[in-house]
Amino acid sequence: MAISTIEAHVDEMDKARFNAFCSDIGIDTSSALNLFIKTVIRENRIPFAISRESDPFYSEVNQAYVLKSIQELKEGKGKPHELIEVEDD
């Protein structure tokens, strides 16, 4: 099998976060991208939903809030919330 190179321009922070994720799950960046490519070819589609709406949990503002909250918990400046069950109307 002949090997070819793909070059892509990616935000520096996104690249660092992607590399860290790949490392955490025990694969390298090239393997992760090859998994994506093979899945696209096999399924003949992008293997995740693409929409104009994005999950607000992953917004930069919310992620900053979550990280700040975690840091405050580690520093003893707060206490974790209990899970609360809510009944739907």
Tab-separated table of C-alpha atoms in Angstrom:
chain	number	residue	atom	x	y	z
A	1	MET	CA	0.000	0.000	0.000
A	2	ALA	CA	1.402	3.366	-1.018
A	3	ILE	CA	1.294	6.060	1.647
A	4	SER	CA	0.280	9.644	0.858
A	5	THR	CA	0.377	12.796	2.956
A	6	ILE	CA	-2.546	15.123	3.657
A	7	GLU	CA	-1.781	18.636	4.859
A	8	ALA	CA	-4.410	20.609	6.745
A	9	HIS	CA	-4.405	23.995	8.410
A	10	VAL	CA	-5.679	23.716	11.984
A	11	ASP	CA	-5.911	26.173	14.844
A	12	GLU	CA	-2.867	25.699	17.078
A	13	MET	CA	-4.941	25.195	20.251
A	14	ASP	CA	-7.265	22.713	18.503
A	15	LYS	CA	-4.241	20.749	17.306
A	16	ALA	CA	-2.784	20.605	20.813
A	17	ARG	CA	-6.114	19.516	22.300
A	18	PHE	CA	-6.612	16.901	19.568
A	19	ASN	CA	-3.102	15.520	20.086
A	20	ALA	CA	-3.704	15.361	23.842
A	21	PHE	CA	-6.997	13.514	23.304
A	22	CYS	CA	-5.331	11.016	20.967
A	23	SER	CA	-2.547	10.459	23.470
A	24	ASP	CA	-5.091	9.927	26.264
A	25	ILE	CA	-6.817	7.156	24.318
A	26	GLY	CA	-3.527	5.577	23.255
A	27	ILE	CA	-3.317	6.398	19.554
A	28	ASP	CA	-1.364	8.912	17.549
A	29	THR	CA	-2.843	11.726	15.484
A	30	SER	CA	-2.214	9.955	12.191
A	31	SER	CA	-4.088	6.849	13.370
A	32	ALA	CA	-7.045	8.956	14.531
A	33	LEU	CA	-7.258	10.742	11.186
A	34	ASN	CA	-6.972	7.425	9.341
A	35	LEU	CA	-9.872	6.071	11.446
A	36	PHE	CA	-11.944	9.088	10.420
A	37	ILE	CA	-11.050	8.694	6.733
A	38	LYS	CA	-11.771	4.943	6.720
A	39	THR	CA	-15.138	5.543	8.420
A	40	VAL	CA	-16.108	8.223	5.866
A	41	ILE	CA	-15.206	5.876	3.006
A	42	ARG	CA	-16.960	2.855	4.561
A	43	GLU	CA	-20.159	4.720	5.498
A	44	ASN	CA	-20.088	7.157	2.564
A	45	ARG	CA	-20.897	10.020	4.938
A	46	ILE	CA	-19.387	12.198	7.654
A	47	PRO	CA	-19.752	9.950	10.733
A	48	PHE	CA	-21.315	12.592	12.980
A	49	ALA	CA	-24.097	15.138	12.755
A	50	ILE	CA	-23.188	18.506	11.301
A	51	SER	CA	-25.538	21.343	12.094
A	52	ARG	CA	-25.577	25.050	12.687
A	53	GLU	CA	-26.483	24.413	16.303
A	54	SER	CA	-23.741	23.330	18.645
A	55	ASP	CA	-23.912	21.850	22.112
A	56	PRO	CA	-23.654	24.800	24.533
A	57	PHE	CA	-21.899	22.576	27.070
A	58	TYR	CA	-18.784	22.657	24.880
A	59	SER	CA	-18.809	26.415	24.312
A	60	GLU	CA	-15.627	28.214	25.324
A	61	VAL	CA	-17.532	30.204	27.942
A	62	ASN	CA	-19.004	27.113	29.590
A	63	GLN	CA	-15.752	25.170	29.447
A	64	ALA	CA	-13.968	28.090	31.149
A	65	TYR	CA	-16.694	28.080	33.827
A	66	VAL	CA	-16.344	24.320	34.363
A	67	LEU	CA	-12.550	24.507	34.626
A	68	LYS	CA	-12.800	27.453	37.044
A	69	SER	CA	-15.324	25.533	39.164
A	70	ILE	CA	-13.078	22.473	39.264
A	71	GLN	CA	-10.136	24.618	40.340
A	72	GLU	CA	-12.220	26.241	43.070
A	73	LEU	CA	-13.313	22.820	44.337
A	74	LYS	CA	-9.685	21.686	44.437
A	75	GLU	CA	-8.818	24.811	46.423
A	76	GLY	CA	-11.667	24.165	48.873
A	77	LYS	CA	-13.579	27.301	47.837
A	78	GLY	CA	-16.860	25.534	47.229
A	79	LYS	CA	-18.655	22.266	47.598
A	80	PRO	CA	-19.959	19.901	44.953
A	81	HIS	CA	-23.666	19.985	44.212
A	82	GLU	CA	-25.826	16.979	45.006
A	83	LEU	CA	-27.730	15.407	42.144
A	84	ILE	CA	-31.310	16.653	42.189
A	85	GLU	CA	-34.124	14.700	40.583
A	86	VAL	CA	-36.659	16.854	38.776
A	87	GLU	CA	-40.044	15.607	37.632
A	88	ASP	CA	-41.213	16.661	34.161
A	89	ASP	CA	-44.546	18.493	34.048
